[in-house]
Amino acid sequence: MRDLSLSRRRFLTLSGGAALAAGAGGLLAGCGSSQPAAPRGPATATLPDYIPSQLVRPDLAASADGLMAGYYDYPRNLVDAFSGKPAEGAGDVSVLTNMFNPVPPALGGNRYWQELNNRLGANLDITMTPAADYLNKLSTIIAGGDLPDMMLISARLTRRADVLTRLCADLSDLVSGNAVKDFPFLANIPTDSWLPTAFGSGIYAIPIPRAVVGTIMFSRVDLIRQRGLNPDPANYQEFVELARGLTDARANRWAFGNPKRVIEFVSNMLGVPNLWQEEGGKFTSEYETDQRKQALARATELYQAGLFHPDSVGGKLNLRDLFGNGTIAITADGYAAWDILASTYNVEVGGMAAPGFDGGAGTNRAGTAIFALTAFKKASPDRLRQLLGICDWLSTPLGTSEYMFRRFGAEGQHYTWQDGVPVRTALGNTEVKLPLEYIAESPHVLGPGDRTRVDAQRAYQEKIVPRVVRNPAEGLYSDAAIDKAGELSKIIDNAELDIISGRKPLDHWDEAVAAWRRAGGDQMRADYEKARAERG
Amino acid sequence: MVTSTKHRPGPPKLLPGATRAARLRTINGAAPPNLAVRGLKGIVLLIAAALVVAPFLAVISTSLADQEQIAAAGGYVLWPQNPNLDAYRAIFSGGVVTRATLVSVGVTVVGSGLSVLVVALLAYSLSRPGSWGHRPILLLVLFTMLFNAGMIPNYLLIKQLGLIDSYWALILPTLVSAFQVIIVRAFFLEVPQEIVDAARIDGASELQILARIMMPLSKAVLAVVALFNAVSYWSAFFNAVLYINSTDKWPLQLVLRTYVVDNTAIGADLPGEVVPPQQSLQMAILVVSLVPICLVYPFLQRHFAKGIVIGAVKG
C-alpha cells in the first residue's frame, strides 16, 4: 500500500516549492519577502558567443543586427548536421511544454514520435498543455517538486528569476562565451535572444528565439494601388491622406481597425522610445514622453475623422478576416502573419515602414527576441550536456535533414515533394504535430516561398532593421513588470480608448500616467535601474 | 392573512350544433384577441425565436463554411454557400478525438453514477437525526461551500494520493458537491418518518431503507444530481490539464480545447498545408461537444425541473 504520510523534510520541500509556485502563479504575491533572495549578485554572466552556422547557405544571408535569412526554394540537397545520435544513452527525458496545434496521437500510436526518439537516442516523454492553460500547469508542477528534465518557462511566469535561479540548472559552464561552440546550432541563435536567460552570474535557460523585426504595419497593397494611392507615405500628412483615400464608410471600408497599433505607429513617426529610454542608468518610460502624448492626440484626430472601423473601440474585431475581405486596409500583426495573411486570403500584402513625422525615416520598435525560455532540472554536467544536445538537434536550421524531419517527418511517409514544396500526407498532418518548436528552435527565416513575396519581405526588413530601436530593459529582470503587467496595461489601454473615443479629454492622459506610476510603473523603473547597475 | 381561491370558469357550454370555428373563437371562455394583436404577438414571438435560433444556425453554418465565405462575412456565416465537412474531418482524423470521446463517456458515466451513490449515502446519513457525528459532519460539508482549497493544494493532494495521470483524478475531485448533498438531504427529510419506521419494523437495515425506500421515492432529485454531474463531468477540462500528462488519457473537452486556442502562433504555419479555417474548426468543436448533452437532456428535463423545485421548497 502506498505510504501517504509526509516526512518533515518532505513537507518542507513541498511547501517551499508550493509557496514559490503560488507566487509564480500570482496567488501569494505578498509573501515574497519570506523567500530568501535569489542569487543575483553584481557578477555578470558571460553570454554565449554568436557563431552563425555555415552549414547551409541561404539565398539571402542573415545579419547579426536582425535581418532574417531568406529562401526562395526548399533546399533539396539536405545536409546531415549530426553524424550520430545527440543524446545516446540519455534514457527517459521528461519535457513540459505548451502547444498551439491540435494534440497528436500518443507515443504508442505515433510512428513519427517513435522515429524521433530513435534519431535522438532518447525517449522523449513530452507533457503537452494547451498554451492558454500552460501557466497553471507549470505552477502546479513546480509546486509538486518533481520538475521535468526540460520545461518551457513562459515569459509571463511571475517570479521567473527565483524559479530559474533556485530550481533550475546553471548552464554557464556549458554555454557561456566560447563554450557554446560545442552546440553549434544553439550558437547560431543571435545574442538578442540570449539576454533574458542571464541572471546574476549564471545562464539558466536557452531561448526560443524570435526575430527583432517584431510587429509590422501591414497594408493591402492591391487595394491601395486600385485607388491610385501611395503605399509608402513619406510623412504623417501623407499617411493621413492614404487613410482618407482608403476609407469609404458607405461601402463599409475603413483604413484601420485597432487604435492601439495606430498610436504605436504614429509613435514610431515621432521617435517615441520602445517602452523605456535609458540615459546614464536612469530609465524613462515611453508614457512619460511628450511625443507619446502627441501620438495619442494624432490618433484621436484620425478616429474623430472616421478613419477607424466603427467597432474599433470596445468591439472585439477579427482583424485578420476584416483585412482579408477588404473591410480594413491597414492592420498591425506579428511578422509571421505576412505569409498567413497573403496565403489565407490570397491578397497582396505589404509592410509599411513608419516615416518620420515631418519626413525622413521614422523608428521601428524591436520585437521581443524570445517566445519563451527552456530551462533544465538540476543534474550532473554529463546529463545536462545530453539535454543540451537534444536542444541543439532541435535547433538545426532549414536545409538540414534534421530540420526536415522535425517539421515534416519522414519523406514518403509523412510528406511528399510537389513542385519543389514538401506537402504533408494525411498521416503527416495527424502525427507531425509535436510541439518541438516550443522546446528549442532555430532562428526564423523568410520563405521558402514565392520569390516576389520573399523579396518584398526582405526589402521591408532592409529598410527597417537599421532603424530598429531596442528596449533598453530587454534582458533586465523586474518582478513588477510581470506581476503587475495586467493591471498596468489596463490603466494605459483604458485611458487610450477613453481619449480616442472622446469620452475623456487629452489631459486625462497625465492622470493615467500618474496612476500607472503609482500602480507599479515606478517599481519597474527602480527594478530596471538596479538590474542595470548590477550588470555594469 | 386572507387567502381566497378563485373559481376558474370552465369553457362556456356551446350548443351541440355550434360549429368548430365557433369553438375555436373562445379560449378558456375568454374572447380571443383581435387579429392585429394576435399578429403582433406572432411577430414578437417570431423575433424571439429567431434570436434564439440564429446563433445556433450561425454556429452550424460556420462549421460547414469555407474560408472565402467566412472572410467575406467577417467571421460568422448564417447559411453556407458551399457546405463541406472539412472541419469535422480535421477533428476526427487520427483517432485522437474518437479515443478522447470514449474517455469522456467513461468518466461521465462512472463519475455521475458514483456521484449519485455517494451523495445519496451522505445525504441519507445526514438526514437521520440520531446518526453519529451528524451535526459536525453537516457543518463540515457546509464549510466546503464557503472555501475552496485552491489549485496548488488540490494538486499536492492528488499527487500525494498517487493519482497523477490516473482517470480517478478526473472523477474524485468533483465527486461530492455540498450543494447537491443539501438538496438531496432536504428531499430525504420530507419522506414521512412512518414509512421508515414501518420498514424498520419489518426488519430492514439502513442500507435497505435507503436502497428500497428512499432512493425510489427520490428519483426526481437523484435524476437532477445525475444530470448536474453528467454535464459537469462532460464539460470539465481543467482537472485534466493539471492532473493528466498522457495525451491518450485526455477527455474530449481538453482535446477540443487544443483546436480552440488560436493556432496561429508565430512559425506554426507551413507552406502547402491546407487547414480548415479556424472559425470553422471552432464552431465544429462547439457542435461536437454539445451534441451528446443535447441528446440526453430532453429525456431528463422532466425530472430536472421537478427535482429542483421540490428541493428548493422543502428545505
Short mmCIF file of C-alpha atoms in Angstrom, two decimals, chain A residues 2 4 6 10 14 18 21-22 74 99-106 127-130 132-133 136-137 140-141 143-144 146 210 320-321 325 335-336 339-340 344-345 407-408 422 424 429-430 433 438 444, chain B residues 67 70-75 93-94 96 151-152 155-156 159-162 237-238 240-245 247-248 250 254-255 257-259 261-274 279:
data_model
loop_
_atom_site.label_atom_id
_atom_site.label_comp_id
_atom_site.label_asym_id
_atom_site.label_seq_id
_atom_site.Cartn_x
_atom_site.Cartn_y
_atom_site.Cartn_z
CA ARG A 2 1.19 3.48 -0.81
CA LEU A 4 0.57 8.61 2.36
CA LEU A 6 4.70 13.04 4.82
CA ARG A 10 9.33 16.13 2.51
CA LEU A 14 6.76 20.54 -0.84
CA ALA A 18 4.35 25.33 -3.34
CA ALA A 21 4.85 28.20 -7.36
CA ALA A 22 1.98 30.04 -5.72
CA TYR A 74 13.35 24.46 -50.15
CA MET A 99 1.18 23.67 -27.65
CA PHE A 100 -0.79 25.68 -30.18
CA ASN A 101 -1.56 22.79 -32.51
CA PRO A 102 -4.20 20.11 -32.09
CA VAL A 103 -2.93 17.26 -29.95
CA PRO A 104 -1.10 14.48 -31.87
CA PRO A 105 -1.59 10.75 -31.20
CA ALA A 106 0.27 9.42 -28.14
CA THR A 127 3.75 16.57 -21.48
CA MET A 128 1.84 18.96 -23.72
CA THR A 129 -0.52 21.59 -22.43
CA PRO A 130 -2.72 24.00 -24.40
CA ALA A 132 -3.86 29.09 -22.66
CA ASP A 133 -3.56 26.81 -19.61
CA ASN A 136 -1.37 26.92 -14.36
CA LYS A 137 0.21 23.63 -15.31
CA THR A 140 1.43 23.18 -10.14
CA ILE A 141 4.36 21.14 -11.45
CA ALA A 143 4.67 23.17 -6.55
CA GLY A 144 4.72 19.40 -6.78
CA ASP A 146 9.01 16.86 -9.42
CA ARG A 210 12.13 35.32 -32.36
CA ARG A 320 -7.37 39.27 -39.98
CA ASP A 321 -10.71 38.42 -41.60
CA ASN A 325 -12.01 40.82 -47.05
CA TYR A 335 5.99 39.32 -38.72
CA ALA A 336 4.90 35.71 -39.36
CA ASP A 339 2.61 34.80 -45.10
CA ILE A 340 -0.57 33.86 -43.23
CA THR A 344 -5.06 32.59 -46.44
CA TYR A 345 -6.87 35.43 -48.18
CA ARG A 407 8.87 19.90 -39.50
CA PHE A 408 7.61 17.35 -41.99
CA PRO A 422 7.09 19.44 -49.19
CA ARG A 424 2.30 16.59 -45.75
CA ASN A 429 -0.96 16.04 -40.83
CA THR A 430 -2.00 13.86 -37.91
CA LYS A 433 2.14 17.85 -34.55
CA TYR A 438 8.44 25.08 -28.09
CA HIS A 444 13.11 32.02 -38.16
CA GLN B 67 -12.57 30.26 -45.80
CA ILE B 70 -16.04 33.30 -43.70
CA ALA B 71 -13.63 36.05 -44.75
CA ALA B 72 -16.33 37.75 -46.81
CA ALA B 73 -18.76 37.62 -43.90
CA GLY B 74 -16.13 38.86 -41.45
CA GLY B 75 -16.36 35.88 -39.09
CA SER B 93 -8.72 12.42 -38.26
CA GLY B 94 -6.08 10.41 -36.46
CA VAL B 96 -7.41 11.22 -31.09
CA MET B 151 -5.37 24.90 -7.32
CA ILE B 152 -1.98 24.11 -5.80
CA TYR B 155 -2.69 19.37 -6.89
CA LEU B 156 -0.49 18.39 -3.93
CA LYS B 159 -0.16 13.94 -6.18
CA GLN B 160 0.24 12.53 -2.68
CA LEU B 161 -2.70 10.20 -3.31
CA GLY B 162 -0.75 8.85 -6.29
CA PHE B 237 -11.20 20.04 -18.82
CA PHE B 238 -9.20 21.89 -16.16
CA ALA B 240 -7.22 17.07 -16.89
CA VAL B 241 -4.87 19.98 -17.63
CA LEU B 242 -3.43 19.74 -14.14
CA TYR B 243 -3.50 16.03 -13.38
CA ILE B 244 -3.22 14.15 -16.70
CA ASN B 245 0.10 14.12 -18.52
CA THR B 247 -2.48 12.78 -24.06
CA ASP B 248 -4.15 9.41 -24.64
CA TRP B 250 -7.23 13.35 -22.16
CA LEU B 254 -9.32 19.15 -23.44
CA VAL B 255 -8.55 17.70 -26.85
CA ARG B 257 -9.58 22.94 -26.48
CA THR B 258 -6.33 22.49 -28.40
CA TYR B 259 -8.29 23.42 -31.51
CA VAL B 261 -6.74 28.01 -28.76
CA ASP B 262 -5.71 30.30 -31.57
CA ASN B 263 -3.27 28.12 -33.51
CA THR B 264 -1.68 30.94 -35.41
CA ALA B 265 1.43 31.11 -33.29
CA ILE B 266 4.48 32.51 -34.98
CA GLY B 267 6.07 29.74 -37.00
CA ALA B 268 3.05 27.48 -36.75
CA ASP B 269 2.11 27.87 -40.39
CA LEU B 270 3.60 25.61 -43.00
CA PRO B 271 3.64 26.11 -46.76
CA GLY B 272 1.34 23.82 -48.65
CA GLU B 273 -0.54 22.82 -45.53
CA VAL B 274 -4.25 23.06 -46.13
CA GLN B 279 -13.54 29.77 -37.30
#
